[in-house]
Coordinates of C-alpha atoms and ligand atoms in Angstrom, one line a residue:
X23 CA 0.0 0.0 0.0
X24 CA 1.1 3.5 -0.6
X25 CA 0.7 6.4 1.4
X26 CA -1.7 9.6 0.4
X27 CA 0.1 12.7 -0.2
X28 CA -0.3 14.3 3.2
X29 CA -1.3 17.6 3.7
X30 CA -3.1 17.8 0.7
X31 CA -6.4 15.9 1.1
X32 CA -8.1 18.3 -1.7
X33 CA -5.7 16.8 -4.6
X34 CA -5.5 13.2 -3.1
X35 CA -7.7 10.0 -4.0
X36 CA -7.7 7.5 -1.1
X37 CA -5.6 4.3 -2.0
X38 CA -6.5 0.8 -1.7
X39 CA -5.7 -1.5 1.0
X40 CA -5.5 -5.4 -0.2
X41 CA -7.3 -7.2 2.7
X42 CA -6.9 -11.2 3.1
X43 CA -9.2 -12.9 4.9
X44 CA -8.4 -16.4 6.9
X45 CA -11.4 -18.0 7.6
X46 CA -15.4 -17.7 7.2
X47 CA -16.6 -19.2 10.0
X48 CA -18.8 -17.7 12.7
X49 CA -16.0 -14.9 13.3
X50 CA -14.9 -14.6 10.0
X51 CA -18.0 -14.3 8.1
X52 CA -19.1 -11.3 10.1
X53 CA -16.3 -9.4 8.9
X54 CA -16.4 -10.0 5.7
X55 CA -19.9 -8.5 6.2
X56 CA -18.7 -5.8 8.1
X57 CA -16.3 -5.0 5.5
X58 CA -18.1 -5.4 2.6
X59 CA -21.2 -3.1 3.9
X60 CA -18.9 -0.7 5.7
X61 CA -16.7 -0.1 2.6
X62 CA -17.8 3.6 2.4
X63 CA -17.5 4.4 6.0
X64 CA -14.2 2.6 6.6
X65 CA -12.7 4.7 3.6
X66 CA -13.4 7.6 6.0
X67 CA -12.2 6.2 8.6
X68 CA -8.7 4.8 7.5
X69 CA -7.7 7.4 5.2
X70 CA -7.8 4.6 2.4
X71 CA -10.4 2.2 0.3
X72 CA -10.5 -1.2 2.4
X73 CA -10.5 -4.0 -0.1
X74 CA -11.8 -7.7 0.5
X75 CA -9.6 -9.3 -2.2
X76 CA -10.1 -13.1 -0.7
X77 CA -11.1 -15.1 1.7
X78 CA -9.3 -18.6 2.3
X79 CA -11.3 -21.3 3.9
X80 CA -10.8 -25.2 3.6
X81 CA -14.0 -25.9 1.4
X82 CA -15.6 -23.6 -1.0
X83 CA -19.5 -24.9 -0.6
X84 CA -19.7 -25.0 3.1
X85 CA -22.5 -23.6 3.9
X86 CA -21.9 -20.0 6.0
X87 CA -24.0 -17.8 7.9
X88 CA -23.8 -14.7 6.1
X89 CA -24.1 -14.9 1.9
X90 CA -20.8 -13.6 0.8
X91 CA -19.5 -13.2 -2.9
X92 CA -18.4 -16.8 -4.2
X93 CA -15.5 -15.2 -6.3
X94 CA -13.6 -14.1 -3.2
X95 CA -13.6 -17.7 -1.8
X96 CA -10.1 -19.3 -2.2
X97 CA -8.4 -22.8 -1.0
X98 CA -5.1 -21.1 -1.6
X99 CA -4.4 -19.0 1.9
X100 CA -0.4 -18.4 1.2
X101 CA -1.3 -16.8 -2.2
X102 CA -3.8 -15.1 -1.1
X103 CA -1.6 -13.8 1.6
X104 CA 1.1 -12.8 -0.7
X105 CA -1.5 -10.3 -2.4
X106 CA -2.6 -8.5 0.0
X107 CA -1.6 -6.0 2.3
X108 CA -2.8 -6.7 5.6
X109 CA -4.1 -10.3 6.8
X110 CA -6.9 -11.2 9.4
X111 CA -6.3 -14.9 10.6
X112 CA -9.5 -16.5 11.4
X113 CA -9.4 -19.9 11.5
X114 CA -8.1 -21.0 14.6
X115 CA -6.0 -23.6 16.1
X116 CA -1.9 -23.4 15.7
X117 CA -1.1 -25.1 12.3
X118 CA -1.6 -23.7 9.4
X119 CA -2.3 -20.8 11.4
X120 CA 1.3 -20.1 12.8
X121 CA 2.9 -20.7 9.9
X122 CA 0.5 -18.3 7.9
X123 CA 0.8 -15.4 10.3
X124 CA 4.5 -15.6 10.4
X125 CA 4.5 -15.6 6.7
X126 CA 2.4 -12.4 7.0
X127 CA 4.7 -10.6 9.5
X128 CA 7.6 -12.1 7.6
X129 CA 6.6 -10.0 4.8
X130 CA 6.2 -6.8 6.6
X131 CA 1.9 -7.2 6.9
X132 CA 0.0 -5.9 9.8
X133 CA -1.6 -9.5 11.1
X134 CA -4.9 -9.4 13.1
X135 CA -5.8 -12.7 14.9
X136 CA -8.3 -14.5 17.2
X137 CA -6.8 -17.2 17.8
X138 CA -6.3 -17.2 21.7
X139 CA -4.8 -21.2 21.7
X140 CA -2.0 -19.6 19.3
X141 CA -1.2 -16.5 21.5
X142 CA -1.1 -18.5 24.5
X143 CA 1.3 -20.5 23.4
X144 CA 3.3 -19.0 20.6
X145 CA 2.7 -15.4 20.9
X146 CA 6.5 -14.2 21.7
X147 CA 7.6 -15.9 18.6
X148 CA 4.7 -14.0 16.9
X149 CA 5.7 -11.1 18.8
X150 CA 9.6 -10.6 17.5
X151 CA 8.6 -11.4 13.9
X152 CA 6.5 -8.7 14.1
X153 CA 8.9 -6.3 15.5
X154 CA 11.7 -7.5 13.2
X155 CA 9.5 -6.9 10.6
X156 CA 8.7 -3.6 11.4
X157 CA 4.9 -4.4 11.3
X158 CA 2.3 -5.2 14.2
X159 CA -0.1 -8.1 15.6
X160 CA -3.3 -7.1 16.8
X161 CA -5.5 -9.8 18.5
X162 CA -8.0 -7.6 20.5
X163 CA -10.9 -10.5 19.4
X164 CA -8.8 -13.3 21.5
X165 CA -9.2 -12.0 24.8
X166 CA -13.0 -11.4 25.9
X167 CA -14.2 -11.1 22.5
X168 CA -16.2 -7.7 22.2
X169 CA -15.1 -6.3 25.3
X170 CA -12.1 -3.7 24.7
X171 CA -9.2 -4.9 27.3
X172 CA -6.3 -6.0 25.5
X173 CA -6.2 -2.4 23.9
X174 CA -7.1 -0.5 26.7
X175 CA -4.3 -2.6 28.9
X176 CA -1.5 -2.0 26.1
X177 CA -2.8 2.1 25.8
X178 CA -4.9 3.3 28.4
X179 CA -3.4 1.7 31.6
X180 CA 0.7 2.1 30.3
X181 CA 0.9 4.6 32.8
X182 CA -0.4 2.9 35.5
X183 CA 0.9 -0.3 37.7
X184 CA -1.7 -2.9 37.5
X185 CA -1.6 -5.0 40.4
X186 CA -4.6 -7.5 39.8
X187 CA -6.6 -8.6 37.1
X188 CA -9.8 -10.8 38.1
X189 CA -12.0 -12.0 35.0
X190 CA -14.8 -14.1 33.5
X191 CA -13.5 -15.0 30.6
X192 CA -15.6 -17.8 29.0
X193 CA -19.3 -17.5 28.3
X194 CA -20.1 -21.2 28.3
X195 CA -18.8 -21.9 31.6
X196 CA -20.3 -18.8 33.3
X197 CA -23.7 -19.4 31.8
X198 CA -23.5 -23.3 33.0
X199 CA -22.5 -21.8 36.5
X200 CA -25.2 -18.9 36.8
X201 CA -27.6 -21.2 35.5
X202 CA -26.6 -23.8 38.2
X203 CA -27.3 -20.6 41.0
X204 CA -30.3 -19.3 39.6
X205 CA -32.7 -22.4 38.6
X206 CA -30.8 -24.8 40.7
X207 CA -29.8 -27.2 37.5
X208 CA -27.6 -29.7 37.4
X209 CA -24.2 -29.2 35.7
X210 CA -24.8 -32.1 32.8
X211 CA -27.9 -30.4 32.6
X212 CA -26.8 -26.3 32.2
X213 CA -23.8 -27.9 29.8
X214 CA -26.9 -29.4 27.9
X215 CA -28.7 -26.1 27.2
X216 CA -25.4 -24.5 27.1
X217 CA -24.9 -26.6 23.9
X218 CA -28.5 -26.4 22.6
X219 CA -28.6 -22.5 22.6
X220 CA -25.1 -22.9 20.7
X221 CA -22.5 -21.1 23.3
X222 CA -20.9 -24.1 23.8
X223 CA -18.7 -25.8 21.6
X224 CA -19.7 -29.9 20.0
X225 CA -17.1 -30.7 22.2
X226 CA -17.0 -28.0 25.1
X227 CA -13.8 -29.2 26.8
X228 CA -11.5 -26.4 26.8
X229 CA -14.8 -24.6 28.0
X230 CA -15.3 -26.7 31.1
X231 CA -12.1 -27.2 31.9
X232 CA -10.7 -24.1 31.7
X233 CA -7.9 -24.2 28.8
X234 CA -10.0 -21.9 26.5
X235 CA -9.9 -19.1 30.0
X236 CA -6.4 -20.3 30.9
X237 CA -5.5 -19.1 27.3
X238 CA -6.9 -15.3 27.6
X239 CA -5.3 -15.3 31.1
X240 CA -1.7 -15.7 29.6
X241 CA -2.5 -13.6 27.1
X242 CA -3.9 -10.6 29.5
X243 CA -1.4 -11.3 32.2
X244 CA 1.6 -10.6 29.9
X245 CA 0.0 -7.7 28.8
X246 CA -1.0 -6.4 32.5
X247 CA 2.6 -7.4 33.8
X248 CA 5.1 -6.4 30.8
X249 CA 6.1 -10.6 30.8
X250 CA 5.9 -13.0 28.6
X251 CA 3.6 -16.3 29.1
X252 CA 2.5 -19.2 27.9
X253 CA -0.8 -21.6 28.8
X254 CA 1.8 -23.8 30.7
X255 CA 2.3 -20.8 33.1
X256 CA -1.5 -20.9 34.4
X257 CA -2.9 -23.0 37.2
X258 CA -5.9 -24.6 35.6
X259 CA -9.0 -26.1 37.2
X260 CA -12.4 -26.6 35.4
X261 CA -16.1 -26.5 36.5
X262 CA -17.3 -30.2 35.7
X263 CA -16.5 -30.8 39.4
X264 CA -19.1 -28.3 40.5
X265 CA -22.0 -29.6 42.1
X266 CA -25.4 -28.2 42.6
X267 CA -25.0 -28.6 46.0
X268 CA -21.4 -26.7 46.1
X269 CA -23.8 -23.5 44.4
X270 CA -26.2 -24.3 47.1
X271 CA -24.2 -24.0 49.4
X272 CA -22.3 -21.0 48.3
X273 CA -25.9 -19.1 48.0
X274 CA -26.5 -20.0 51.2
X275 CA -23.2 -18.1 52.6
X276 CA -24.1 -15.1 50.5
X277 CA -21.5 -16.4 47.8
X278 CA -21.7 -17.1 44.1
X279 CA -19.0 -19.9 42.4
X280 CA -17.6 -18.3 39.1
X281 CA -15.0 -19.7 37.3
X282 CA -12.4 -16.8 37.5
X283 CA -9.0 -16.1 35.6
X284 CA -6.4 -14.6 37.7
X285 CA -3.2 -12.6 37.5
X286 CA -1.8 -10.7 40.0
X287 CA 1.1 -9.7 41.2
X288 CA 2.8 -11.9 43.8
X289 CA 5.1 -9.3 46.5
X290 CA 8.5 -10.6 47.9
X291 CA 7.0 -11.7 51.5
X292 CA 10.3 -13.0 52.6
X293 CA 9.7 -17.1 51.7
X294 CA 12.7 -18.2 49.8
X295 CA 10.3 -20.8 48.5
X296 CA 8.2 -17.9 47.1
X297 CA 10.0 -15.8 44.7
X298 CA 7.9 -12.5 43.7
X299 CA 6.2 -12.5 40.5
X300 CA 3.1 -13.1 39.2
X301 CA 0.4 -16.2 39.9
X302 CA -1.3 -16.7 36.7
X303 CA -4.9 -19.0 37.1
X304 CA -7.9 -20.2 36.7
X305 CA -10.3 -21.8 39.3
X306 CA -13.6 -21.9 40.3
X307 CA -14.1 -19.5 43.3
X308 CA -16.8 -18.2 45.5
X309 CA -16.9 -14.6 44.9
X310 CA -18.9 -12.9 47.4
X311 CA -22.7 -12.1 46.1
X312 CA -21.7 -7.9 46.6
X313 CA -18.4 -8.4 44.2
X314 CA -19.2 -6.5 40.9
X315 CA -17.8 -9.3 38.8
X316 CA -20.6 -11.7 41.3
X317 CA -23.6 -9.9 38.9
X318 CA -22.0 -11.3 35.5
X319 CA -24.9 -13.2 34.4
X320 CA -25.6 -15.6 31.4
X321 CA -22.6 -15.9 28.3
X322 CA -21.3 -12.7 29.1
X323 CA -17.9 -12.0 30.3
X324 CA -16.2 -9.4 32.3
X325 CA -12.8 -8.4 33.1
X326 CA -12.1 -7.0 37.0
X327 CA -9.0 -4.3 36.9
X328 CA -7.3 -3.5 40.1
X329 CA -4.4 -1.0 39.4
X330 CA -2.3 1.4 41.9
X331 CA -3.9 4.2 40.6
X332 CA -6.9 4.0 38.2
X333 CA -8.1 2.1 41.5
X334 CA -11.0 -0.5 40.1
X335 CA -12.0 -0.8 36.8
X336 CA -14.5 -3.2 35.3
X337 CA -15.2 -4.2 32.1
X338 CA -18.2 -5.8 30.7
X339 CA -19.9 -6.7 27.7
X340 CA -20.4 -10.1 25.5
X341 CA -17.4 -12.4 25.5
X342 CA -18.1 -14.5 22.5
X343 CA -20.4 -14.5 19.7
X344 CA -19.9 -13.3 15.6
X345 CA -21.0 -9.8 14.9
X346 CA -19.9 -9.4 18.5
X347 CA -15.9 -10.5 18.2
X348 CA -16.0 -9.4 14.8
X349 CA -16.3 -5.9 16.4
X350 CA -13.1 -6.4 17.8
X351 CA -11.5 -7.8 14.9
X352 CA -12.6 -4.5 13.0
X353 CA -11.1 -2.3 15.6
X354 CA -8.1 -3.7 15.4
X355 CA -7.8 -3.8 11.3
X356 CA -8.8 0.3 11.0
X357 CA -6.3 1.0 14.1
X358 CA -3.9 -0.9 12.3
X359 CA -4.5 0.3 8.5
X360 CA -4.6 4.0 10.0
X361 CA -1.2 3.6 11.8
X362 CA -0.2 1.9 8.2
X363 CA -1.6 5.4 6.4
X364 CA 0.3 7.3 8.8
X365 CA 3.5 5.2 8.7
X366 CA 4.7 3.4 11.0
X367 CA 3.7 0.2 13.0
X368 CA 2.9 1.3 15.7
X369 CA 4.2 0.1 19.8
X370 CA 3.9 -3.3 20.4
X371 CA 3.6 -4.8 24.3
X372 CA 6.7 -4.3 26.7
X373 CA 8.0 -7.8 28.0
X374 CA 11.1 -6.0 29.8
X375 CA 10.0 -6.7 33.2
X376 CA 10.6 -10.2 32.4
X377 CA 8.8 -11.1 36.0
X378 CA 8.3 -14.7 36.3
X379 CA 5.4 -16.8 36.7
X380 CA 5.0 -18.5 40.2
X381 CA 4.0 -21.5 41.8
X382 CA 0.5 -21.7 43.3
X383 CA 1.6 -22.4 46.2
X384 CA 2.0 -19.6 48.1
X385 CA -0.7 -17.9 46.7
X386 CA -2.7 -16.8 50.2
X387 CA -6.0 -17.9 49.6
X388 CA -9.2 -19.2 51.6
X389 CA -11.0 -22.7 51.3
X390 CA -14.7 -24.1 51.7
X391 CA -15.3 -27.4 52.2
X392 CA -17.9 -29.7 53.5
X393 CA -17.4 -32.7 55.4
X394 CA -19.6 -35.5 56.5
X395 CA -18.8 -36.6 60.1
X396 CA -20.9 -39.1 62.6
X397 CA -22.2 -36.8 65.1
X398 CA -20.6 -37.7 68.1
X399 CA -18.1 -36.1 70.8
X400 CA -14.3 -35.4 69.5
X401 CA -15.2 -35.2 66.2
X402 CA -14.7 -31.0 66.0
X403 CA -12.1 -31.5 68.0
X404 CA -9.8 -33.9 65.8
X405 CA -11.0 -31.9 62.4
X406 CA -10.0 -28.2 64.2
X407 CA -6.5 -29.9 66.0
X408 CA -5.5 -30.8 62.4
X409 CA -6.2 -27.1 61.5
X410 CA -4.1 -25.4 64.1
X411 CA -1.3 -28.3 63.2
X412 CA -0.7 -26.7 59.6
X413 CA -1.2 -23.1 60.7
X414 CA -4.7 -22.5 59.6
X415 CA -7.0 -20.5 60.9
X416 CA -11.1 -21.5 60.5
X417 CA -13.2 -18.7 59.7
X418 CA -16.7 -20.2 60.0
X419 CA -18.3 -23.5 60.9
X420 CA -21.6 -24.4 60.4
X421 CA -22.9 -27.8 61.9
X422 CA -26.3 -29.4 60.6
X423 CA -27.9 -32.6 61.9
X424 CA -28.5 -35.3 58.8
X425 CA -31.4 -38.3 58.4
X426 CA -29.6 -41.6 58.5
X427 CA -28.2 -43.1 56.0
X428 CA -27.9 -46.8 54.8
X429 CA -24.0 -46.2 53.7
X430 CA -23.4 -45.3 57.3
X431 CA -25.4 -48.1 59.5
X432 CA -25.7 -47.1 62.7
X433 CA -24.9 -43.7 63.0
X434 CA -26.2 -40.5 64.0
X435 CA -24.3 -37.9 60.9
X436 CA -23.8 -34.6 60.5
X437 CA -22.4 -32.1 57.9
X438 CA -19.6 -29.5 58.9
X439 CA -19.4 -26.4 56.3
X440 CA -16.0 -24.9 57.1
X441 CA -15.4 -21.4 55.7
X442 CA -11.1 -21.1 56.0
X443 CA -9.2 -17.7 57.3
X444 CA -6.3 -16.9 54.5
X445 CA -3.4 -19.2 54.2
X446 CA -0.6 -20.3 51.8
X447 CA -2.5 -22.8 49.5
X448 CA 0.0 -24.9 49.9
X449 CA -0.9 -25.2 53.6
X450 CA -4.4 -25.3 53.0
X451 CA -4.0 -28.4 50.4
X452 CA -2.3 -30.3 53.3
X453 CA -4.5 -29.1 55.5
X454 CA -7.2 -30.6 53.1
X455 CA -5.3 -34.1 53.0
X456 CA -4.9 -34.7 56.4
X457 CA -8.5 -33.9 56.7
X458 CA -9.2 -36.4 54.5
X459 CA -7.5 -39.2 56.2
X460 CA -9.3 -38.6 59.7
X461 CA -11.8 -41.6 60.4
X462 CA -14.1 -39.2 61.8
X463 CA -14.4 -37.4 58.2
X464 CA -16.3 -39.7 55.8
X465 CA -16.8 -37.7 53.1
X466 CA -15.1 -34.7 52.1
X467 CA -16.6 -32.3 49.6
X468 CA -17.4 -28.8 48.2
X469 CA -13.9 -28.1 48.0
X470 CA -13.9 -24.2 46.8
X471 CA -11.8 -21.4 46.5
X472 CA -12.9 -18.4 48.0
X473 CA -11.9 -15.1 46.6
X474 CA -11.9 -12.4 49.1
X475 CA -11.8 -8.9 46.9
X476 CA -9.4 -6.0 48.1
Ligands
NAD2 N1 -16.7 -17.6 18.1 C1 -16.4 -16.8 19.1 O1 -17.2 -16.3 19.8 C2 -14.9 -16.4 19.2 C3 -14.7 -15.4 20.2 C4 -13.3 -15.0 20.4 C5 -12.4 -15.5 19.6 N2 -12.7 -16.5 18.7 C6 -11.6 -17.0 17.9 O2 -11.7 -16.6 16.5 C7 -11.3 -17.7 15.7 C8 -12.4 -18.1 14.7 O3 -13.5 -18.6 15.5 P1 -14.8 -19.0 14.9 O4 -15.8 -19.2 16.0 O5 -15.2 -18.2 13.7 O6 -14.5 -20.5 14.4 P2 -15.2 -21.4 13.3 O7 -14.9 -22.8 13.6 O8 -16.7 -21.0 13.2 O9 -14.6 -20.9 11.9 C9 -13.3 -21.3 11.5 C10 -13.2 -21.1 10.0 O10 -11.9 -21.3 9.6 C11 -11.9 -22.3 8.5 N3 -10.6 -23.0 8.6 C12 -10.2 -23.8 9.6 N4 -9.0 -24.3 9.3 C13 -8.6 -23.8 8.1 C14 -7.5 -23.9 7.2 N5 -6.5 -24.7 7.5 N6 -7.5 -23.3 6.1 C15 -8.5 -22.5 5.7 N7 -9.6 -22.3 6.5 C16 -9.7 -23.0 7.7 C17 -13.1 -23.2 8.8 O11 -13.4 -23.9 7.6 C18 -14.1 -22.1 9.3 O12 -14.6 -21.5 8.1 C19 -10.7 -18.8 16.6 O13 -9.4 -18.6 16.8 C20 -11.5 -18.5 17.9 O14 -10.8 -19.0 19.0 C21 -13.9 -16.9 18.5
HSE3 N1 -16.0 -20.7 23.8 C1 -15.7 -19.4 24.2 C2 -15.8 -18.5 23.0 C3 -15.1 -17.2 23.2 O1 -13.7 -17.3 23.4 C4 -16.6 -19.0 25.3 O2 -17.5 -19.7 25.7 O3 -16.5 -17.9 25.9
NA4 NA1 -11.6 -8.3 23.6

């Protein structure tokens, strides 16, 4: 692409921009649309004439969700790429779609991506091509879909030290999870309905287990902390072990279980075991009901920024979903053509602080956890001296009487809800063992973060 004479609008026509499209699934389609309606407006907007010239998917007559110009199908992505001038990647997964994108950046292109599993795990590689290049990657889509974060963290909050980011970042597990609280479903059954109202994927496991959040929290964490991660840095837990009792439970202590994405800063606390740095995760955690991130209902997705001085931030909106992320994608492809009009590629994210992922472990943290006991004398008293053996503090306890039960002949039961003060979580997962291997505890359940918020 060339650049309009500047400073002299009056005598200049706009110039074309060659755009190459990877992909026309539910994303992709949606900005072809966008692009091909928009065409007038965009011009405006980018200082030059942005040009669909091809779209490359896998198979020309799959159906699509938006009717789209058959010419600018093509099964050839590399050649399309070598026309063009800029390249939205679309398609997901890591191969082809590393090896397209570096071709891309290789070439000097602005890229703009989605693909979250790619970032997560390749995106300093992606990173330095780019900057050796002297071109840009843009992926605002990949992290909360529609919901401006990833530019607003690189811009907005540069200034600023971000201490905490808290976030819901996957719209099938948080609507399985507020459906669970507010009609009392089951999990199989929320997943269900998750699937038939078409959030979820066919095969929803890096939904439910976290990968897919574990993925945006590697991604936003680098971002927030001027590092560099990958997926393997996050502490992953999924939701399928959340019961309707846990969320019964949790509602009844004036809690709500989310399945939240962390990364914050850890401080130097004087544990040699504990190096500062930053704990990167995602867990299911009882947030209580007041928290502004506890009132994130359905598929939508929020991001919770705690920073030294912009205080707390929050940012909502929907997570997922085609015209929705293809928002994102847009805003990235004008902010990158413009900065291509003006010259220049723009400032990429810092990575010099370099500070290094840390180990759960020391994480200070708080536990709930329900145990069935016979109800008889010595039984606290066992369950609370293994507490004060590892150091940890209970917060609450909450005894209630239970019928019989054939499993247990014999004996009078009861359940003990214990509510944890904060501790290292590695102290708190021992705590949790030895629990386990009391004979007074027969059943030990409900075992749940809880997130206290600053
Ligand atoms: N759908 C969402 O809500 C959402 C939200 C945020 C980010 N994303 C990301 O956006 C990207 C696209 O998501 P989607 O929902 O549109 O996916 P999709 O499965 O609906 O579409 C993917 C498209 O890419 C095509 N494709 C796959 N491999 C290809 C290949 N090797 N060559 C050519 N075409 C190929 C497929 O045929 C399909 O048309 C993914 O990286 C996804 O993680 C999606
Ligand atoms: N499957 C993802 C799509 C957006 O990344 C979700 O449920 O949020
Ligand atoms: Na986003």
């Amino acid at each position: 692409m060339t650049n309009p004479a500047a400073g002299t609008p009056a005598e200049s026509t706009p110039t074309t921009t060659r755009i190459a499209l990877l992909g026309a699934g539910n994303v992709g389609a949606e900005v072809a649309r966008i692009l091909l309606e928009e065409r007038d407006e965009l011009t405006e907007r980018i200082g030059a004439v942005p040009e669909l010239v091809g779209i490359a998917v896998r198979d020309l007559d799959s159906p699509r969700t938006v009717e789209l110009p058959r010419e600018l199908f093509t099964t050839d992505a590399d050649a399309l790429i070598d026309s063009a001038d800029v390249v939205i990647e679309l398609t997901g997964g890591l191969e082809p779609a590393r090896t397209r994108i570096l071709r891309a950046l290789n070439a000097g292109k602005p890229v703009i991506s989605g693909n979250k599993a790619l970032l997560a795990r390749h995106g300093a590689e992606l990173h330095a091509a780019a900057e050796a290049a002297g071109t840009s990657i843009s992926y605002e889509a990949a992290v909360a879909g529609a919901i401006p974060i990833v530019r607003p963290m690189l811009d907005s909050l540069s200034g600023d030290r971000v201490n905490r980011v808290l976030g819901i970042m996957n719209g099938t597990t948080n609507y399985i999870l507020d459906q669970m609280d507010t009609t009392g479903a089951s999990f199989d059954d929320a997943l269900a309905e998750a699937q038939r109202l078409g959030f979820a994927e066919a095969d929803p496991t890096a939904d439910v287990e976290g990968h897919d959040a574990a993925s945006k929290v590697a991604i936003l964490g680098g971002i927030a902390f001027h590092s560099s991660y990958t997926i393997d840095d996050v502490y992953c837990r999924g939701i399928t072990g959340v019961t309707a009792e846990d969320v019964e439970a949790a509602r009844e202590a004036g809690y709500v279980i989310k399945l939240l994405g962390v990364a914050e800063r850890v401080a130097d606390d004087g544990d040699p075991g504990q190096p500062s740095g930053v704990n990167l995760r995602v867990v299911p955690t009882m947030l209580p009901r007041k928290h502004p991130l506890a009132g994130v209902h359905g598929a939508f997705n929020a991001v919770f920024v705690e920073a030294e001085n912009a205080g707390e931030l929050m940012f909502y909106g929907p997570g997922a979903g085609g015209a929705p992320t293809a928002s994102a994608v847009m805003g990235d492809l004008v902010a990158a053509l413009r900065r291509s009009v003006a010259g220049g590629p723009g400032v990429g994210p810092s990575f010099h602080a370099d500070l290094p992922a840390t180990s759960v472990d020391g994480v200070r943290t708080s536990f709930s956890l329900t145990l069935l006991c016979p109800d008889r004398t010595g039984v606290l008293s066992a369950i609370s001296t293994v507490f004060a053996e590892h150091g940890v503090s209970i917060s609450t306890m909450q005894q209630r009487d239970l019928p019989a039960d054939d499993q247990y002949p014999g004996q009078r039961l009861a359940e003990l809800r214990i509510v944890t003060h904060q501790a290292r979580n590695a102290d708190l997962v021992n705590t949790v063992e030895a629990i386990r291997g009391l004979d007074v505890v027969l059943d030990l359940r409900g075992l749940i973060r809880v997130e206290n918020p600053s």
